[in-house]
Coordinates of C-alpha atoms and ligand atoms in Angstrom, one line a residue:
M941 CA 50.7 -6.3 -18.5
G942 CA 49.5 -4.7 -15.2
T943 CA 48.4 -1.6 -17.1
A944 CA 46.5 -3.7 -19.7
V945 CA 44.6 -5.6 -17.0
G946 CA 44.0 -2.3 -15.2
S947 CA 42.6 -0.5 -18.2
W948 CA 40.5 -3.6 -19.1
R949 CA 39.1 -3.5 -15.6
G950 CA 38.4 0.2 -16.0
A951 CA 36.6 -0.3 -19.2
T952 CA 34.5 -3.1 -17.7
L953 CA 33.6 -1.0 -14.8
A954 CA 32.5 1.8 -17.1
W955 CA 30.3 -0.7 -19.0
V956 CA 28.8 -2.0 -15.8
L957 CA 27.9 1.5 -14.8
V958 CA 26.4 2.2 -18.2
L959 CA 24.4 -1.0 -18.0
L960 CA 23.2 -0.3 -14.4
A961 CA 22.2 3.2 -15.4
G962 CA 20.1 1.7 -18.2
A963 CA 18.1 3.7 -20.6
E964 CA 16.0 6.5 -19.1
A965 CA 12.4 6.1 -20.0
L966 CA 10.0 8.8 -21.0
E967 CA 8.8 9.8 -17.6
N968 CA 5.2 10.4 -18.2
G969 CA 4.2 7.6 -15.7
L970 CA 2.5 5.6 -18.5
A971 CA 3.0 2.2 -20.1
R972 CA 4.6 0.7 -17.0
T973 CA 3.6 -2.6 -18.6
P974 CA 3.0 -3.0 -22.4
T975 CA -0.1 -1.2 -23.6
M976 CA -3.2 -3.3 -24.2
G977 CA -6.0 -2.5 -26.5
W978 CA -7.4 -2.5 -30.0
L979 CA -6.2 -0.6 -33.1
H980 CA -8.1 -0.5 -36.4
W981 CA -5.4 -0.6 -39.0
E982 CA -4.6 -4.2 -40.0
R983 CA -8.2 -5.3 -40.1
F984 CA -10.0 -2.1 -41.3
L985 CA -7.3 -0.2 -43.2
C986 CA -8.5 3.0 -44.9
S987 CA -12.0 2.2 -45.7
T988 CA -13.7 5.6 -46.0
N989 CA -16.8 4.7 -48.1
C990 CA -19.5 4.2 -45.6
A991 CA -22.2 3.9 -48.2
R992 CA -20.5 0.9 -49.6
E993 CA -19.1 -0.6 -46.4
P994 CA -21.3 0.7 -43.6
H995 CA -19.9 -1.9 -41.1
S996 CA -16.3 -1.6 -41.8
C997 CA -15.6 2.0 -42.8
I998 CA -13.5 4.2 -40.4
S999 CA -16.3 5.9 -38.5
E1000 CA -17.3 6.8 -35.0
Q1001 CA -19.8 3.9 -35.2
L1002 CA -16.9 1.4 -35.5
F1003 CA -15.1 2.6 -32.5
M1004 CA -18.2 2.8 -30.4
Q1005 CA -19.1 -0.7 -31.3
M1006 CA -15.6 -1.9 -30.4
A1007 CA -15.8 0.0 -27.1
D1008 CA -19.1 -1.7 -26.3
L1009 CA -17.8 -5.1 -27.0
M1010 CA -14.6 -4.6 -25.1
V1011 CA -16.7 -4.2 -22.0
S1012 CA -19.5 -6.7 -22.7
D1013 CA -17.3 -9.5 -24.0
G1014 CA -14.7 -9.5 -21.2
W1015 CA -11.8 -7.8 -23.0
K1016 CA -11.6 -4.9 -20.6
D1017 CA -11.7 -7.3 -17.6
V1018 CA -8.5 -9.0 -18.8
G1019 CA -6.7 -5.8 -19.5
Y1020 CA -7.5 -4.5 -23.0
E1021 CA -8.0 -0.8 -22.4
Y1022 CA -7.2 1.5 -25.3
V1023 CA -9.6 1.7 -28.3
C1024 CA -7.3 3.2 -31.0
I1025 CA -8.0 5.0 -34.2
D1026 CA -5.4 4.7 -36.9
D1027 CA -5.0 6.6 -40.2
C1028 CA -7.9 7.9 -42.3
W1029 CA -10.0 9.5 -39.5
M1030 CA -9.3 13.1 -40.6
S1031 CA -10.8 15.6 -42.9
L1032 CA -8.6 16.4 -45.9
T1033 CA -8.1 19.9 -44.6
R1034 CA -7.5 21.6 -41.3
D1035 CA -10.2 23.9 -39.9
D1036 CA -10.1 27.7 -40.1
Q1037 CA -8.0 27.8 -36.9
D1038 CA -5.6 25.3 -38.4
R1039 CA -6.7 22.5 -36.2
L1040 CA -7.0 18.9 -37.4
Q1041 CA -10.7 17.9 -37.7
P1042 CA -12.3 14.5 -38.2
D1043 CA -14.2 13.7 -41.4
P1044 CA -17.6 15.3 -40.7
E1045 CA -19.6 12.5 -42.4
R1046 CA -17.9 9.6 -40.7
F1047 CA -17.4 11.3 -37.3
P1048 CA -20.4 13.6 -37.1
S1049 CA -20.3 13.9 -33.3
G1050 CA -16.6 14.8 -33.2
I1051 CA -13.7 13.2 -31.4
R1052 CA -14.4 14.8 -28.0
K1053 CA -17.8 13.1 -27.9
L1054 CA -16.2 9.8 -29.0
A1055 CA -13.6 10.1 -26.2
D1056 CA -16.4 10.9 -23.7
Y1057 CA -18.2 7.7 -24.9
V1058 CA -15.1 5.6 -24.6
H1059 CA -14.3 7.0 -21.2
S1060 CA -17.9 6.3 -20.0
K1061 CA -17.1 2.7 -20.6
G1062 CA -14.0 2.9 -18.5
L1063 CA -11.8 2.7 -21.5
K1064 CA -9.3 5.0 -23.2
L1065 CA -9.1 6.5 -26.7
G1066 CA -6.1 6.4 -29.0
I1067 CA -5.7 8.6 -32.1
Y1068 CA -3.2 8.7 -35.0
A1069 CA -1.2 11.5 -36.6
D1070 CA 2.1 11.8 -38.6
V1071 CA 5.4 13.6 -38.0
G1072 CA 5.6 14.8 -41.6
N1073 CA 3.6 16.8 -44.1
K1074 CA 1.0 14.1 -44.7
T1075 CA 0.0 10.8 -43.1
C1076 CA 0.8 7.6 -44.9
A1077 CA -2.7 7.6 -46.4
G1078 CA -2.4 11.3 -47.5
F1079 CA -4.3 13.1 -44.8
P1080 CA -2.9 16.3 -43.1
G1081 CA 0.5 15.8 -41.3
S1082 CA 1.5 17.5 -38.1
Y1083 CA 4.7 19.0 -39.4
G1084 CA 4.7 22.7 -38.2
Y1085 CA 1.7 22.0 -36.0
Y1086 CA 3.1 19.8 -33.2
D1087 CA 2.0 22.0 -30.3
L1088 CA -1.4 22.8 -31.8
D1089 CA -2.1 19.2 -32.6
A1090 CA -1.0 17.9 -29.2
Q1091 CA -3.2 20.5 -27.5
T1092 CA -6.1 19.6 -29.8
F1093 CA -5.8 15.9 -28.8
A1094 CA -5.5 16.8 -25.1
N1095 CA -8.6 19.1 -25.4
W1096 CA -10.5 16.2 -27.0
G1097 CA -9.5 13.9 -24.1
V1098 CA -7.3 11.6 -26.2
D1099 CA -5.2 9.1 -24.1
L1100 CA -2.8 7.7 -26.7
L1101 CA -1.1 9.0 -29.9
K1102 CA 0.2 6.8 -32.6
F1103 CA 2.7 9.0 -34.4
D1104 CA 3.6 7.8 -37.8
G1105 CA 6.7 8.8 -39.8
C1106 CA 5.6 9.1 -43.5
N1107 CA 6.6 12.1 -45.6
Y1108 CA 9.0 13.4 -42.9
G1109 CA 11.5 15.4 -45.0
T1110 CA 15.1 15.1 -43.7
Q1111 CA 16.5 12.8 -41.1
N1112 CA 16.8 15.8 -38.9
Q1113 CA 13.2 16.7 -39.3
L1114 CA 12.2 13.2 -38.4
A1115 CA 14.1 13.2 -35.2
E1116 CA 13.2 16.7 -34.3
G1117 CA 9.6 16.0 -35.0
Y1118 CA 9.4 12.9 -32.8
R1119 CA 11.2 14.8 -30.0
N1120 CA 9.0 17.9 -30.4
M1121 CA 5.7 16.0 -30.4
S1122 CA 6.8 14.2 -27.2
L1123 CA 7.5 17.6 -25.5
A1124 CA 4.3 19.0 -26.9
L1125 CA 2.2 16.2 -25.4
N1126 CA 4.0 16.6 -22.1
K1127 CA 3.2 20.4 -22.1
T1128 CA -0.5 19.7 -22.4
G1129 CA -0.4 18.2 -18.9
R1130 CA -2.7 15.4 -20.1
S1131 CA -1.5 11.7 -19.8
I1132 CA -1.1 10.6 -23.3
V1133 CA 0.8 7.4 -24.2
Y1134 CA 3.2 8.2 -27.0
S1135 CA 3.5 5.4 -29.6
C1136 CA 6.3 6.1 -32.1
E1137 CA 7.6 4.6 -35.4
W1138 CA 10.8 6.6 -35.2
P1139 CA 13.3 3.7 -35.5
L1140 CA 11.4 2.1 -38.4
Y1141 CA 11.8 5.2 -40.5
M1142 CA 15.3 6.1 -39.3
R1143 CA 17.0 2.7 -39.7
P1144 CA 17.4 2.8 -43.5
M1145 CA 19.6 5.9 -43.2
Q1146 CA 21.0 5.7 -39.6
K1147 CA 21.3 3.3 -36.7
P1148 CA 18.6 4.3 -34.2
N1149 CA 19.8 5.5 -30.8
Y1150 CA 17.4 3.5 -28.6
T1151 CA 18.5 5.3 -25.4
E1152 CA 17.2 8.5 -26.9
I1153 CA 14.1 7.0 -28.4
K1154 CA 13.1 5.5 -25.0
H1155 CA 13.6 8.9 -23.5
Y1156 CA 10.9 10.3 -25.8
C1157 CA 8.5 7.4 -26.6
N1158 CA 6.4 4.9 -24.7
H1159 CA 6.7 2.3 -27.5
W1160 CA 8.3 2.3 -30.9
R1161 CA 7.9 0.3 -34.1
N1162 CA 11.1 -1.2 -35.5
F1163 CA 10.0 -3.3 -38.3
A1164 CA 7.6 -3.4 -41.3
D1165 CA 3.8 -3.4 -40.9
I1166 CA 2.3 -6.6 -39.8
Y1167 CA 0.0 -8.5 -42.3
D1168 CA -2.5 -11.2 -41.6
A1169 CA 0.0 -13.9 -42.8
W1170 CA 2.4 -16.3 -41.3
N1171 CA 5.3 -14.9 -43.4
S1172 CA 4.7 -11.6 -41.8
V1173 CA 4.7 -12.9 -38.2
K1174 CA 7.7 -15.1 -39.0
N1175 CA 9.7 -12.2 -40.5
T1176 CA 8.8 -10.0 -37.5
L1177 CA 10.1 -12.6 -35.1
E1178 CA 13.3 -13.2 -37.2
W1179 CA 14.0 -9.5 -37.4
T1180 CA 13.5 -9.2 -33.6
A1181 CA 15.8 -12.1 -32.8
L1182 CA 18.5 -10.9 -35.2
H1183 CA 18.5 -7.4 -33.6
Q1184 CA 18.0 -8.6 -30.0
D1185 CA 21.4 -7.5 -28.9
S1186 CA 20.5 -3.9 -29.6
I1187 CA 16.8 -3.8 -28.7
V1188 CA 16.1 -6.1 -25.8
D1189 CA 17.9 -4.4 -23.0
V1190 CA 16.4 -1.0 -23.6
A1191 CA 12.8 -2.3 -23.1
G1192 CA 11.3 -1.9 -19.7
P1193 CA 8.6 -0.1 -17.7
G1194 CA 7.7 3.1 -19.6
G1195 CA 9.3 2.1 -23.0
W1196 CA 8.7 -1.0 -25.2
N1197 CA 9.7 -2.4 -28.6
D1198 CA 6.5 -2.7 -30.7
P1199 CA 6.4 -5.6 -33.1
D1200 CA 3.0 -4.3 -34.3
M1201 CA -0.6 -5.5 -34.0
L1202 CA -2.0 -8.9 -33.0
V1203 CA -3.8 -10.3 -36.0
I1204 CA -5.3 -13.2 -34.1
G1205 CA -9.0 -13.8 -35.0
N1206 CA -8.7 -12.8 -38.6
F1207 CA -8.2 -14.9 -41.8
G1208 CA -4.6 -15.6 -42.5
L1209 CA -3.1 -17.5 -39.6
S1210 CA -3.7 -21.1 -38.8
W1211 CA -4.5 -22.0 -35.1
D1212 CA -0.9 -22.9 -34.4
Q1213 CA 0.3 -19.7 -36.0
Q1214 CA -2.1 -17.7 -33.8
L1215 CA -0.7 -19.6 -30.7
T1216 CA 2.8 -18.6 -31.9
Q1217 CA 1.9 -14.9 -32.3
M1218 CA 0.3 -14.7 -28.8
A1219 CA 3.1 -16.7 -27.1
L1220 CA 5.9 -14.8 -28.7
W1221 CA 4.3 -11.3 -28.2
A1222 CA 4.2 -12.2 -24.5
I1223 CA 7.8 -13.3 -24.6
M1224 CA 8.8 -10.0 -26.4
A1225 CA 6.9 -7.8 -23.8
A1226 CA 5.1 -6.4 -26.8
P1227 CA 2.1 -4.0 -26.7
L1228 CA -1.0 -6.1 -27.2
L1229 CA -3.0 -4.1 -29.7
M1230 CA -5.5 -6.4 -31.4
S1231 CA -6.6 -5.6 -34.9
N1232 CA -9.6 -7.8 -35.6
D1233 CA -13.3 -7.5 -35.6
L1234 CA -14.6 -8.1 -32.1
R1235 CA -18.1 -8.4 -33.6
H1236 CA -17.1 -11.5 -35.4
I1237 CA -14.4 -13.5 -33.6
S1238 CA -14.3 -17.2 -33.0
P1239 CA -14.5 -18.5 -29.4
Q1240 CA -11.1 -20.1 -29.9
A1241 CA -9.4 -16.8 -30.9
K1242 CA -11.2 -15.1 -28.0
W1243 CA -10.0 -17.7 -25.6
L1244 CA -6.4 -17.2 -26.8
L1245 CA -6.5 -13.4 -26.7
Q1246 CA -8.1 -13.5 -23.3
N1247 CA -5.9 -16.1 -21.8
K1248 CA -5.0 -14.7 -18.4
D1249 CA -1.8 -16.8 -18.0
V1250 CA -0.3 -15.5 -21.3
I1251 CA -1.4 -11.9 -20.5
A1252 CA 0.2 -12.2 -17.1
I1253 CA 3.5 -13.1 -18.8
N1254 CA 3.1 -10.2 -21.2
Q1255 CA 2.3 -7.8 -18.3
D1256 CA 5.0 -9.2 -15.9
P1257 CA 6.0 -6.3 -13.6
L1258 CA 9.7 -7.0 -13.9
G1259 CA 9.3 -5.6 -17.5
K1260 CA 12.2 -7.5 -19.1
Q1261 CA 11.9 -8.4 -22.7
G1262 CA 12.6 -11.9 -23.7
Y1263 CA 15.1 -13.2 -26.4
R1264 CA 15.9 -16.2 -28.5
I1265 CA 18.4 -18.5 -26.9
S1266 CA 18.8 -21.1 -29.7
K1267 CA 17.8 -21.8 -33.2
D1268 CA 18.4 -24.9 -35.3
N1269 CA 16.9 -25.8 -38.6
N1270 CA 13.4 -26.5 -37.2
F1271 CA 13.2 -25.2 -33.6
E1272 CA 13.6 -21.9 -31.8
L1273 CA 13.9 -21.7 -28.0
W1274 CA 13.0 -18.3 -26.5
E1275 CA 12.9 -17.3 -22.8
R1276 CA 11.8 -14.2 -20.9
P1277 CA 12.9 -13.5 -17.3
L1278 CA 9.9 -12.9 -15.1
S1279 CA 9.5 -11.5 -11.6
G1280 CA 10.3 -13.8 -8.7
G1281 CA 13.1 -15.6 -10.6
A1282 CA 10.6 -17.3 -12.9
Y1283 CA 10.9 -17.7 -16.7
A1284 CA 8.6 -17.9 -19.6
V1285 CA 9.9 -20.3 -22.2
A1286 CA 8.6 -20.7 -25.8
V1287 CA 9.4 -23.6 -28.1
L1288 CA 8.6 -22.7 -31.7
N1289 CA 8.6 -25.3 -34.5
R1290 CA 9.4 -23.5 -37.7
Q1291 CA 9.2 -26.6 -39.9
E1292 CA 6.4 -26.2 -42.4
I1293 CA 6.2 -29.8 -43.5
G1294 CA 5.3 -33.0 -41.7
G1295 CA 3.5 -33.3 -38.4
P1296 CA 4.3 -32.5 -34.8
Q1297 CA 7.9 -32.8 -33.9
I1298 CA 9.7 -33.3 -30.6
F1299 CA 12.3 -30.9 -29.4
S1300 CA 14.4 -32.1 -26.5
F1301 CA 16.5 -29.8 -24.3
S1302 CA 17.9 -29.7 -20.8
T1303 CA 16.5 -27.4 -18.2
S1304 CA 20.1 -26.3 -17.7
F1305 CA 19.7 -24.3 -20.9
L1306 CA 17.2 -22.0 -19.2
G1307 CA 18.0 -18.8 -17.4
N1308 CA 21.7 -19.3 -17.8
G1309 CA 21.4 -22.5 -15.8
L1310 CA 19.5 -20.8 -13.0
A1311 CA 15.9 -21.2 -14.0
C1312 CA 15.5 -24.7 -12.6
N1313 CA 18.3 -24.8 -10.1
P1314 CA 18.1 -26.8 -7.9
A1315 CA 14.5 -27.5 -8.9
C1316 CA 11.5 -25.9 -10.6
S1317 CA 7.8 -26.5 -11.3
I1318 CA 6.7 -26.2 -14.9
Q1319 CA 3.3 -25.1 -16.1
Q1320 CA 2.4 -25.4 -19.7
I1321 CA 0.4 -22.3 -20.7
L1322 CA -0.2 -22.9 -24.4
P1323 CA -1.6 -24.7 -26.4
T1324 CA -3.5 -25.8 -23.2
S1325 CA -3.0 -25.3 -19.5
E1326 CA -1.2 -28.4 -18.0
D1327 CA 0.8 -29.0 -15.0
W1328 CA 4.2 -30.6 -15.9
G1329 CA 5.1 -31.0 -12.2
L1330 CA 8.5 -30.8 -10.6
H1331 CA 11.8 -30.9 -12.4
N1332 CA 15.5 -30.5 -11.5
W1333 CA 18.5 -28.8 -13.1
V1334 CA 19.3 -31.8 -15.2
S1335 CA 15.8 -32.7 -16.4
V1336 CA 15.4 -33.2 -20.1
L1337 CA 12.2 -31.9 -21.5
N1338 CA 10.8 -33.4 -24.6
V1339 CA 8.3 -31.0 -26.1
E1340 CA 6.0 -31.9 -28.9
V1341 CA 5.2 -28.9 -31.1
N1342 CA 3.0 -28.7 -34.2
P1343 CA 4.4 -27.2 -37.4
T1344 CA 4.5 -23.3 -37.1
G1345 CA 3.1 -23.7 -33.6
T1346 CA 4.5 -22.9 -30.2
V1347 CA 4.4 -24.5 -26.8
L1348 CA 4.6 -21.8 -24.0
L1349 CA 5.8 -22.8 -20.5
K1350 CA 6.2 -21.0 -17.2
V1351 CA 9.2 -22.2 -15.2
V1352 CA 9.1 -21.3 -11.5
V1353 CA 12.3 -21.9 -9.6
I1354 CA 12.1 -23.8 -6.2
G1355 CA 14.9 -22.8 -3.9
E1356 CA 15.0 -26.0 -1.9
F1357 CA 13.5 -29.4 -2.5
P1358 CA 10.2 -29.7 -0.6
D1359 CA 10.4 -31.9 2.6
E1360 CA 8.3 -34.7 1.3
N1361 CA 11.0 -35.4 -1.3
P1362 CA 8.8 -35.7 -4.4
V1363 CA 9.6 -37.9 -7.4
M1364 CA 10.9 -35.7 -10.1
N1365 CA 9.3 -35.9 -13.5
I1366 CA 12.5 -36.4 -15.4
N1367 CA 12.1 -37.1 -19.1
K1368 CA 8.5 -36.1 -19.1
K1369 CA 6.9 -36.2 -22.5
P1370 CA 3.8 -34.1 -22.5
S1371 CA 1.1 -34.6 -25.0
P1372 CA -0.9 -31.4 -25.2
D1373 CA -4.6 -31.9 -25.8
I1374 CA -5.8 -30.0 -28.9
L1375 CA -8.6 -27.6 -28.0
Ligands
LIG401 C1 2.0 3.0 -41.8 C2 2.1 2.4 -40.4 C3 0.8 1.5 -40.2 C4 -0.4 2.3 -40.4 C5 -0.4 3.0 -41.8 C6 -1.6 3.9 -41.9 O1 2.2 2.1 -42.8 O2 3.2 1.7 -40.2 O3 0.8 0.9 -38.9 O4 -0.6 3.2 -39.4 O5 0.8 3.7 -42.0 O6 -1.5 4.6 -43.1

């Protein structure tokens, strides 16, 4: 009996030590908070015919225009920094020294000039390559050229590499490739954020080792490509919640789970669904890489993507990823621990029939009972900013949420009741104004 308890204690202590040690991040000093920027893929795909689609083909023009707008329309001011090229920028062949080269017609000035332009705006440039023989769209892959390609990107002044995993060969080559490119980037001495898709390609064969992945990558895709559709956003959230026990704890400064691009401002999501994507990407400590057309974006979508309170939650310096704490037929409750003992809380209504529904829950559900103990102030962040006032540890919140929409709250714990003994807003029923 004594021995059993002793060995149980020993095992627990070992686990506590493992947990305290945490996963070691890629120590390149980058991505201390989730990366913010713009990435062309979801909105512009592999459009290479500039004669036919001069305004949406993958060309230096497109990235220069996005860089201009990121500055002039306030995106940079709220934190969006990386202008990122995805697949389809390359020429179909390497140059006579085996270096990757951009398509000469679509990038006539070359990537170095484009990087200079982006840097002159105070922004950073991201580029795309692939661990295997070819990129997903069939352009030259980096297999066998990791050092050369890393050096080429560094020489050009690139600041982020999205490294895809199509056409990788064996599992071993996939893992070796992701590791080697990380080391190759490091060897260049240039600060280059390393965005991986390693676990996404690995998972069908083998369970990813996130401790190792975090050691090599600044962020990593786990799940299928995002589409401009509610189903896609919903599936991404569901996948994340179902795997949260294995992916949430590993996230932190220097290394993040990447649920893929923000598709807000496009065609497929209703307003409520856009609110859901923004709120939950903040809860998930996700990189905020918009894929939309900044030349044509509604004031509403811009307001949401530039919402400073949501961005502050996404960028919270504590760097802990949030998780789902409950799910019933209609509602999901998510929370994310924030610095200073605060919590972000999201209430998502998954019911796709009917009108707004009320979800009632006790503040004692939050933060393992500590988020509002003995009291807290609650601020509604989305759909609109509203002060919900003071609450205590047994307050019941009745939250009205539109179908497929989300209400995002920030709960700030108050250590002691203020002297003036305020009336607590127990049973508050907020009625968010629609924008
Ligand atoms: C894969 C990636 C996408 C995008 C395309 C480009 O599908 O997951 O994000 O980069 O390749 O071909």
